[in-house]
Tab-separated table of C-alpha atoms and ligand atoms in Angstrom:
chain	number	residue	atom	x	y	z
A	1	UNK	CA	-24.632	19.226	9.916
A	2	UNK	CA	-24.342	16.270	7.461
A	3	UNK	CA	-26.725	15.629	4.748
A	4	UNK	CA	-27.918	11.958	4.505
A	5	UNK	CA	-27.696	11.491	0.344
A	6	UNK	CA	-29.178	8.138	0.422
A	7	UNK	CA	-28.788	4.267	1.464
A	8	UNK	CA	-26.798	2.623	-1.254
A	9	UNK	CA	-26.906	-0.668	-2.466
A	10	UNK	CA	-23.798	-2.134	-0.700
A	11	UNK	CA	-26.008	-1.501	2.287
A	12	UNK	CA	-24.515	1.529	4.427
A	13	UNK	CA	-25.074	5.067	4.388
A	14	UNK	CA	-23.374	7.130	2.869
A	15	UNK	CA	-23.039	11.553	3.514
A	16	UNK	CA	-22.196	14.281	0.716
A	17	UNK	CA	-20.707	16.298	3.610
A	18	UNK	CA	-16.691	16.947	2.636
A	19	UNK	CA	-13.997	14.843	4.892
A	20	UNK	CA	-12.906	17.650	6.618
A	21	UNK	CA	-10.387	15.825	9.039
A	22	UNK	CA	-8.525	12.475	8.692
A	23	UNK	CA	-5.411	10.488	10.273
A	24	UNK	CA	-3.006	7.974	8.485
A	25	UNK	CA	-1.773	5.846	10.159
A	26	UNK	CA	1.020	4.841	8.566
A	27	UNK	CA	1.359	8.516	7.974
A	28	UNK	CA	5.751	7.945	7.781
A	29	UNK	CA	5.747	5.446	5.046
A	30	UNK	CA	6.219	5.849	1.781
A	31	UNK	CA	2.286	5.428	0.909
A	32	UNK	CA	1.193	7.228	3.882
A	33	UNK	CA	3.519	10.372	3.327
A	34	UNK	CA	2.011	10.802	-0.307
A	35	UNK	CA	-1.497	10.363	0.910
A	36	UNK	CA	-0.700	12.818	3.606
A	37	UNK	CA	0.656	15.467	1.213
A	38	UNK	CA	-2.215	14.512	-1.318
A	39	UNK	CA	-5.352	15.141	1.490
A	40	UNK	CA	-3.340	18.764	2.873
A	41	UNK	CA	-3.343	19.782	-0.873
A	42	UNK	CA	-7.208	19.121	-0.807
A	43	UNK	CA	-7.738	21.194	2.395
A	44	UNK	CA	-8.504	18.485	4.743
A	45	UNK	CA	-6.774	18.590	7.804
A	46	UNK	CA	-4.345	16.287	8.341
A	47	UNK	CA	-3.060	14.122	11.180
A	48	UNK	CA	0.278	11.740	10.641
A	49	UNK	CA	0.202	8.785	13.103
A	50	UNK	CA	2.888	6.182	13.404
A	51	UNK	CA	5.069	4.931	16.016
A	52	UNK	CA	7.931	7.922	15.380
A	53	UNK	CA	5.026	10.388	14.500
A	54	UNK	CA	3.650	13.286	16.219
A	55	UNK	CA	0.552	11.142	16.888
A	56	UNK	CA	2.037	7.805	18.052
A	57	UNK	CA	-0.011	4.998	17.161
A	58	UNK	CA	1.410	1.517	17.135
A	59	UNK	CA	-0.608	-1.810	16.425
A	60	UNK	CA	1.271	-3.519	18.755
A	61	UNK	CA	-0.080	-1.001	21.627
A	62	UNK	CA	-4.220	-0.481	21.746
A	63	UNK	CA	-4.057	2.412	24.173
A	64	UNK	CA	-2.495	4.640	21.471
A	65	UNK	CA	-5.570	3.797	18.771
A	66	UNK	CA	-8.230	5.883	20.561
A	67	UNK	CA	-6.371	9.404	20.511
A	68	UNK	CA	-5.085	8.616	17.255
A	69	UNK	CA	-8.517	8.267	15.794
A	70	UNK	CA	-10.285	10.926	18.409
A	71	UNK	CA	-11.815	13.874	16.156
A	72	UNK	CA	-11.061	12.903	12.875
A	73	UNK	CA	-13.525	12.009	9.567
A	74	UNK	CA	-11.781	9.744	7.537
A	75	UNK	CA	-8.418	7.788	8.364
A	76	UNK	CA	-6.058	6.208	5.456
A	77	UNK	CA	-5.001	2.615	7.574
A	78	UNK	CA	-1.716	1.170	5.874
A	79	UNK	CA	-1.011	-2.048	8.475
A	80	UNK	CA	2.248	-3.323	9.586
A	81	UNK	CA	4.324	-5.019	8.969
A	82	UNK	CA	1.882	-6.443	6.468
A	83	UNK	CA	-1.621	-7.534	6.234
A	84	UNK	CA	-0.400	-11.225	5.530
A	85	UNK	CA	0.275	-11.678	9.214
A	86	UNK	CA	-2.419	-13.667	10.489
A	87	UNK	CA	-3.364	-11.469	13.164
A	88	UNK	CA	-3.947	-8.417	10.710
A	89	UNK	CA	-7.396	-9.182	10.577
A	90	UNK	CA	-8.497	-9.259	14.169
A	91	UNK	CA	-6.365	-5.865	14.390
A	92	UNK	CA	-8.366	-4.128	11.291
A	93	UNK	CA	-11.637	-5.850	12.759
A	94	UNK	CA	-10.734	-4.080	16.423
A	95	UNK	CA	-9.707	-0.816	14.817
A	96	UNK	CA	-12.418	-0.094	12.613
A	97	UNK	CA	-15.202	-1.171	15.836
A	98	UNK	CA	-13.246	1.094	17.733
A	99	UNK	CA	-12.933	3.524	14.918
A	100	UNK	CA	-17.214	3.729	14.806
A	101	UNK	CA	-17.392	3.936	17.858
A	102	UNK	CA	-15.272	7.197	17.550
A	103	UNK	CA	-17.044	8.765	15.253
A	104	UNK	CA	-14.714	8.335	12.359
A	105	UNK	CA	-16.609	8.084	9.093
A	106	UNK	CA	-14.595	6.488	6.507
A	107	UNK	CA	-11.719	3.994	6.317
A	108	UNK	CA	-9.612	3.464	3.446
A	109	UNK	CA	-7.141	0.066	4.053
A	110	UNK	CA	-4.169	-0.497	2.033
A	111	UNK	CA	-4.019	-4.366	1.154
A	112	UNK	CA	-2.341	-6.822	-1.263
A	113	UNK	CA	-3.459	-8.731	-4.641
A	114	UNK	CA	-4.032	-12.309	-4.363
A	115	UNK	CA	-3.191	-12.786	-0.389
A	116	UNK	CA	-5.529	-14.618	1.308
A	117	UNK	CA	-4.784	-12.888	4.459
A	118	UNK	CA	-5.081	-9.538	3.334
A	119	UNK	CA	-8.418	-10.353	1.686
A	120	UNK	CA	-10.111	-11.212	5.512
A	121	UNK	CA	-8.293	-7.735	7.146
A	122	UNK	CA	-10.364	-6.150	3.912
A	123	UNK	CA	-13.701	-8.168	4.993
A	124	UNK	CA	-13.299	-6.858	8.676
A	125	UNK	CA	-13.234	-3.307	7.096
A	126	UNK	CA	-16.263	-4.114	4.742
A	127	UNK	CA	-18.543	-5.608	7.537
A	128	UNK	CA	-17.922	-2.683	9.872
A	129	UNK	CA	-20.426	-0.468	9.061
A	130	UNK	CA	-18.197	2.406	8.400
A	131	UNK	CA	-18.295	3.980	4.795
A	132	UNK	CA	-15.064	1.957	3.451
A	133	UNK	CA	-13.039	1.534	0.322
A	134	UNK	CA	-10.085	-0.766	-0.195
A	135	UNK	CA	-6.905	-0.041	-2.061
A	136	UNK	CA	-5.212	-3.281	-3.041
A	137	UNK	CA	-2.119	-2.945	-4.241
A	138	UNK	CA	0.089	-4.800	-7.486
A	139	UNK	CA	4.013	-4.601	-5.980
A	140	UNK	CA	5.115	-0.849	-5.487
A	141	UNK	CA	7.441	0.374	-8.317
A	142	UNK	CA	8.944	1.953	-5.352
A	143	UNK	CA	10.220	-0.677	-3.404
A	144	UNK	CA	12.990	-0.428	-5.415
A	145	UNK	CA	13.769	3.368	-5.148
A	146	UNK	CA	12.678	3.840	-1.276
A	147	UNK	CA	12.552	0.215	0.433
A	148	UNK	CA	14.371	-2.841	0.972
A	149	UNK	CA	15.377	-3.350	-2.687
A	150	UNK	CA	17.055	0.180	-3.087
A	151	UNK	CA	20.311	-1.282	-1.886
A	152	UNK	CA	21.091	-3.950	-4.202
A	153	UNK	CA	20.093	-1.611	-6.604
A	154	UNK	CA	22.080	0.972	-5.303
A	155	UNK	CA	25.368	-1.624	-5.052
A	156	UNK	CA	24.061	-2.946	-8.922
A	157	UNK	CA	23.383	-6.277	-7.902
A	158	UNK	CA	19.825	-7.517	-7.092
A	159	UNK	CA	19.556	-11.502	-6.131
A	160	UNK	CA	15.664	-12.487	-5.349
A	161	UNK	CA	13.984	-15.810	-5.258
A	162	UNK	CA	11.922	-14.793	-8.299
A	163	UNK	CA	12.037	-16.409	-11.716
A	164	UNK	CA	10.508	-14.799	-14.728
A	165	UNK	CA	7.105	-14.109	-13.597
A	166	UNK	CA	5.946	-10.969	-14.057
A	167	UNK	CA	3.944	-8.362	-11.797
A	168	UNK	CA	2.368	-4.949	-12.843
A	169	UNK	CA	4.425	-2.632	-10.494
A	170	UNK	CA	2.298	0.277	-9.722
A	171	UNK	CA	4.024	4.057	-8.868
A	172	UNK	CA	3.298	4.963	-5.915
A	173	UNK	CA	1.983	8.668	-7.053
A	174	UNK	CA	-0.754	6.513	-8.677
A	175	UNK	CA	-2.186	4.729	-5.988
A	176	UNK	CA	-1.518	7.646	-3.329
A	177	UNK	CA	-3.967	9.500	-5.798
A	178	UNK	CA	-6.007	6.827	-6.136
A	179	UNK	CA	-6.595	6.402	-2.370
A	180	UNK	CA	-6.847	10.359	-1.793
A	181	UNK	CA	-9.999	10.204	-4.197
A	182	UNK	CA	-11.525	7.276	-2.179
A	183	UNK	CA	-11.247	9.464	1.015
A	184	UNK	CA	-12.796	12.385	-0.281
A	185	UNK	CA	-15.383	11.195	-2.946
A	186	UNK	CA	-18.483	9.683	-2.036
A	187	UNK	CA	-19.302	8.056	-5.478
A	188	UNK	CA	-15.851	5.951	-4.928
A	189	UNK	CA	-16.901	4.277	-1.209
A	190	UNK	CA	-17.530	0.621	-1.020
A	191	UNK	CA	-15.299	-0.775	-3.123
A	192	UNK	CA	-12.325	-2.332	-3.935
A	193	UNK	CA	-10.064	-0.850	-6.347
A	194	UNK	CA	-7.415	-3.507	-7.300
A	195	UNK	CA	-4.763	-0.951	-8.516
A	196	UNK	CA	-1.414	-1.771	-10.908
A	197	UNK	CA	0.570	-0.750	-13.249
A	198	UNK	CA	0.779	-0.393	-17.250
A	199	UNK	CA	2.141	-3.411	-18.279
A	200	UNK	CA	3.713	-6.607	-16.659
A	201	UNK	CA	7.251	-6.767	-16.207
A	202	UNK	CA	9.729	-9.407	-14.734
A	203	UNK	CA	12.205	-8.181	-11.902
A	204	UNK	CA	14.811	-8.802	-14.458
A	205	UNK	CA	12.815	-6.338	-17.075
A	206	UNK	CA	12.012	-3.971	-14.169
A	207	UNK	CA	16.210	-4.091	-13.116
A	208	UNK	CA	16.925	-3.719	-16.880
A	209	UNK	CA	14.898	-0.646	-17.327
A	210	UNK	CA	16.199	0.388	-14.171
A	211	UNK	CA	19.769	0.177	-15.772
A	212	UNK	CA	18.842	2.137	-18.721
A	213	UNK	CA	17.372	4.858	-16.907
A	214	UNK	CA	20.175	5.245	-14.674
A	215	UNK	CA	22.967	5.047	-16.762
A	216	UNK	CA	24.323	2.674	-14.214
A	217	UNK	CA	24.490	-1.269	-14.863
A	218	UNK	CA	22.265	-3.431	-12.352
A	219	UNK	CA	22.614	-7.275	-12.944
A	220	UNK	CA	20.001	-9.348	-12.111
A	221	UNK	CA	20.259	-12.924	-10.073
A	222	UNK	CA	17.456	-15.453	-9.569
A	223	UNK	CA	18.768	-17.689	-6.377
A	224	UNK	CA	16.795	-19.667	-4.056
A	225	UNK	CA	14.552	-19.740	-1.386
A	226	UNK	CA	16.821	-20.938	1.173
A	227	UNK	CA	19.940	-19.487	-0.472
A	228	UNK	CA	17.903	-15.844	0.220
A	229	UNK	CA	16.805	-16.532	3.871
A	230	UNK	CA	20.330	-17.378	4.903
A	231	UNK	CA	21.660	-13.895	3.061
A	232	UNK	CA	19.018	-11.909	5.200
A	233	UNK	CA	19.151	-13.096	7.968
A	234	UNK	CA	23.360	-13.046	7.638
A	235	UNK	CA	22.322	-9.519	6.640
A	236	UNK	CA	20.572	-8.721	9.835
A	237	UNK	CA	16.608	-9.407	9.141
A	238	UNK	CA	14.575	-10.199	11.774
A	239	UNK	CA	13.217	-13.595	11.672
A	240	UNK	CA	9.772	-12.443	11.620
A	241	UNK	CA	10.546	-10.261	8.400
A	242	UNK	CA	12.388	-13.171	6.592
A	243	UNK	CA	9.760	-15.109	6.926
A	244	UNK	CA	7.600	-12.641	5.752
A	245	UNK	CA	9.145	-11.756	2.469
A	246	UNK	CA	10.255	-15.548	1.932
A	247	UNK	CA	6.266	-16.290	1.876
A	248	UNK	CA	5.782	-12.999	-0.851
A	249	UNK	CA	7.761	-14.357	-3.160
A	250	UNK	CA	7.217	-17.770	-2.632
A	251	UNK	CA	3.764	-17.907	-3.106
A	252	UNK	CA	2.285	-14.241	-3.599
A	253	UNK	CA	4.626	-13.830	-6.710
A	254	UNK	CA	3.377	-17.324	-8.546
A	255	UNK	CA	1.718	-15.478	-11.694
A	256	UNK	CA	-1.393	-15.148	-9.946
A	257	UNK	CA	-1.371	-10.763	-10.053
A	258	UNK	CA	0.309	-10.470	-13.398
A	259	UNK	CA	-2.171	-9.001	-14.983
A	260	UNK	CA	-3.455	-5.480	-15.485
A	261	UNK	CA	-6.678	-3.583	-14.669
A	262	UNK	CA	-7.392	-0.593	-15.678
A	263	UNK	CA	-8.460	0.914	-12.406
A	264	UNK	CA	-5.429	3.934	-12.089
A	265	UNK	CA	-7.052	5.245	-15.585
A	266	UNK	CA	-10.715	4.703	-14.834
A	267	UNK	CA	-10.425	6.617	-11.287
A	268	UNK	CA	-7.860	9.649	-11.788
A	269	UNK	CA	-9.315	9.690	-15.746
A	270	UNK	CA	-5.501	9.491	-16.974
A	271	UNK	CA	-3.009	6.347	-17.756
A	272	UNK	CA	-1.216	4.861	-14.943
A	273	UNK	CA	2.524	5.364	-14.452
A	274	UNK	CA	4.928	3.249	-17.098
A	275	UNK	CA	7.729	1.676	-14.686
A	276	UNK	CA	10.199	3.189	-16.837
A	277	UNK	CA	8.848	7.131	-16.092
A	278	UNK	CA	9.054	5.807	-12.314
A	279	UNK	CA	12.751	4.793	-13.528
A	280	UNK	CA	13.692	7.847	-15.240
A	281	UNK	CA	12.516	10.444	-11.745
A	282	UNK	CA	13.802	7.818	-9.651
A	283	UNK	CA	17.282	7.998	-11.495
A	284	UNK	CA	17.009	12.179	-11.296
A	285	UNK	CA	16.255	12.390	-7.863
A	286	UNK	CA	19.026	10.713	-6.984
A	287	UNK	CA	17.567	7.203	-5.439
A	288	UNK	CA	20.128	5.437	-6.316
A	289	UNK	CA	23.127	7.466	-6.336
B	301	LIG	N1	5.623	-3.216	-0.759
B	301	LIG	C1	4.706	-3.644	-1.599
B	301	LIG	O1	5.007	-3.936	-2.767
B	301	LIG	C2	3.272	-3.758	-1.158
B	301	LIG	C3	2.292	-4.166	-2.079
B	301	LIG	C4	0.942	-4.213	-1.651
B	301	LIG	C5	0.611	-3.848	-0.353
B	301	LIG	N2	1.613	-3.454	0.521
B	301	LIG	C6	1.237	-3.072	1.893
B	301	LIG	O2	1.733	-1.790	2.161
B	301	LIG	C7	1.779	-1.621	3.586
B	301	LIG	C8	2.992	-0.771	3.916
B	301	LIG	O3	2.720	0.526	3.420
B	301	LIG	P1	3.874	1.535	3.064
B	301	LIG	O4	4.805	0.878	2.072
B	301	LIG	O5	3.240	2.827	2.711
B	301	LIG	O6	4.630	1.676	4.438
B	301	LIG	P2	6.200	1.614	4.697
B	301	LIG	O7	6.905	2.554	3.779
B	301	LIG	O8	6.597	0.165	4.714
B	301	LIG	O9	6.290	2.200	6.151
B	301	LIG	C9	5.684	1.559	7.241
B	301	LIG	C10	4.849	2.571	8.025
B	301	LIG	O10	4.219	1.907	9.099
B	301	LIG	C11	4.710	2.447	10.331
B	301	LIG	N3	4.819	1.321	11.264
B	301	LIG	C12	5.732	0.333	11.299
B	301	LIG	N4	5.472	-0.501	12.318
B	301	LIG	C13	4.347	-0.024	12.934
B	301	LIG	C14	3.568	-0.443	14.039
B	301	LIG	N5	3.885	-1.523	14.771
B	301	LIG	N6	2.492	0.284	14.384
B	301	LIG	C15	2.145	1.397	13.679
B	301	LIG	N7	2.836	1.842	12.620
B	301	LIG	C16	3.939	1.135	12.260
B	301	LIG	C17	6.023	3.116	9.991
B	301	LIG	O11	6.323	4.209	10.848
B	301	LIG	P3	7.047	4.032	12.267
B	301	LIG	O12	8.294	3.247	12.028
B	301	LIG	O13	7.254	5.416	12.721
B	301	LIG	O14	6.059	3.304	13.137
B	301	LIG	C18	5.701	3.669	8.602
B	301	LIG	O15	4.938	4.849	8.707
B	301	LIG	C19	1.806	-3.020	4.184
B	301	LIG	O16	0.603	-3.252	4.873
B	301	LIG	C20	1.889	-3.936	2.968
B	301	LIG	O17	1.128	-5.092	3.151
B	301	LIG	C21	2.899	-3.401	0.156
């Protein structure tokens, strides 16, 4: 049975008893496939839930939440297609009652720096009454090497409605860890680690370094807003998704996250990932060849 430590502070109750069980939901993507591998090397047993997964769960579908979260102690919640939709908080707010109500112990959320949106999906989490930790997220050095901006790269020629303002791009590996040791260490619950990278670097610094690492030239384009929606959606983007990314880097990417925090060191008690390490295994690998 589960040993009540204490009542902390922040107001909930927290248990010393290990997660033992836990779903992420999410569990395909490229976060939720590292924190998947990262909780099975810990032991806990490990459920991947998605719409293609084993255990289907889609947000757009509340009759596949409850089996998704039936049984489990802990559940790692990435949202999509991203918690600046406006609905994403009602969703997280409706998951993590129904989540309680379950039995599930502790939720940790993936969100976003500096969108407003994301920041009421991470109070519906906080006000639950379920032990809870936030990971929110600087841009992933990945999206480069696994999503939408490994093409470009992969063709040499990345053209983005970004100037030169720069953004701490955090590896992947980093936060993965960081959000394994939220779901299985009491001390870490309640809060909100804001997690980046090293240093701040400009998506013409990050497609530089990129080019270095790879041994393959990458040129960099800054074009506008309008010029970009037209190429994606010639390209095949769903509206909604356009929209979407015209907004991040529009108005997420005005200087607002460029700084640093030192959260990656002060949690897994090591640095944080340099972009151009992520550059160099992302070359080997083979991401962009
Ligand atoms: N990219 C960034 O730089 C960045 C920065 C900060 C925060 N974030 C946040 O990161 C989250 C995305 O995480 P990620 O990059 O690990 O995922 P991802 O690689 O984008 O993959 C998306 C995951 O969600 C699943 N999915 C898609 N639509 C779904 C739906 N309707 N219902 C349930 N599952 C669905 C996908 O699997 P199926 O297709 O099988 O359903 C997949 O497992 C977003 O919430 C975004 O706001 C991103």
């Amino acid at each position: 049975m589960d040993r009540i430590d204490d009542w902390r502070s922040n107001g909930y109750m927290t248990s010393t008893s290990e997660i033992q069980t836990a779903v992420v939901i999410g569990g395909t993507g490229k976060t939720g496939a590292r924190v998947g591998r990262g909780l099975t090397a810990k032991g806990v047993r490990t459920r991947i839930a998605s719409r293609s997964a084993g255990t289907v769960f889609d947000w757009n579908d509340r009759v596949t939440w409850g089996p998704a979260l039936s049984g489990v102690d802990a559940a790692y919640v990435t949202y999509a297609p991203d918690l600046a939709v406006p609905e994403s908080s009602s969703h997280i707010a409706e998951f993590a009652d129904l989540a309680l109500a379950a039995g599930v112990r502790r939720v940790v959320l993936l969100s976003g720096r500096g969108e407003p949106a994301a920041e009421k999906a991470e109070e519906s989490l906080s006000c639950s009454g379920l032990e809870w930790a936030v990971v929110r997220a600087s841009w992933f050095a990945q999206n480069f090497s696994e999503g939408y901006l490994r093409e470009p790269i992969r063709t040499r020629h990345l053209a983005l409605p970004v100037g030169d303002v720069a953004e701490p791009f955090i590896d992947l590996d980093d936060l993965s860890e960081v959000a394994v040791a939220a779901l299985t260490r009491a001390d870490l619950l309640g809060r909100v680690f804001e997690v980046t990278g090293p240093r701040s670097l400009s998506f013409a610094e990050a497609v530089a370094a990129i080019s270095l690492a790879s041994g393959r030239a990458v040129t960099f384009e800054t074009i506008g807003l309008e010029q970009f929606s037209e190429e994606m959606t010639a390209g095949g983007v769903p509206d909604g998704m356009v929209d979407l990314l015209s907004y991040l880097f529009s108005e997420v990417l005005d200087g607002r996250n460029r700084f640093v925090t030192g959260v990656v060191e002060e949690v897994l008690e090591r640095p944080a990932r340099d972009f151009a390490v992520f550059a160099a295994e992302a070359a080997r690998t083979g991401a962009w060849s």
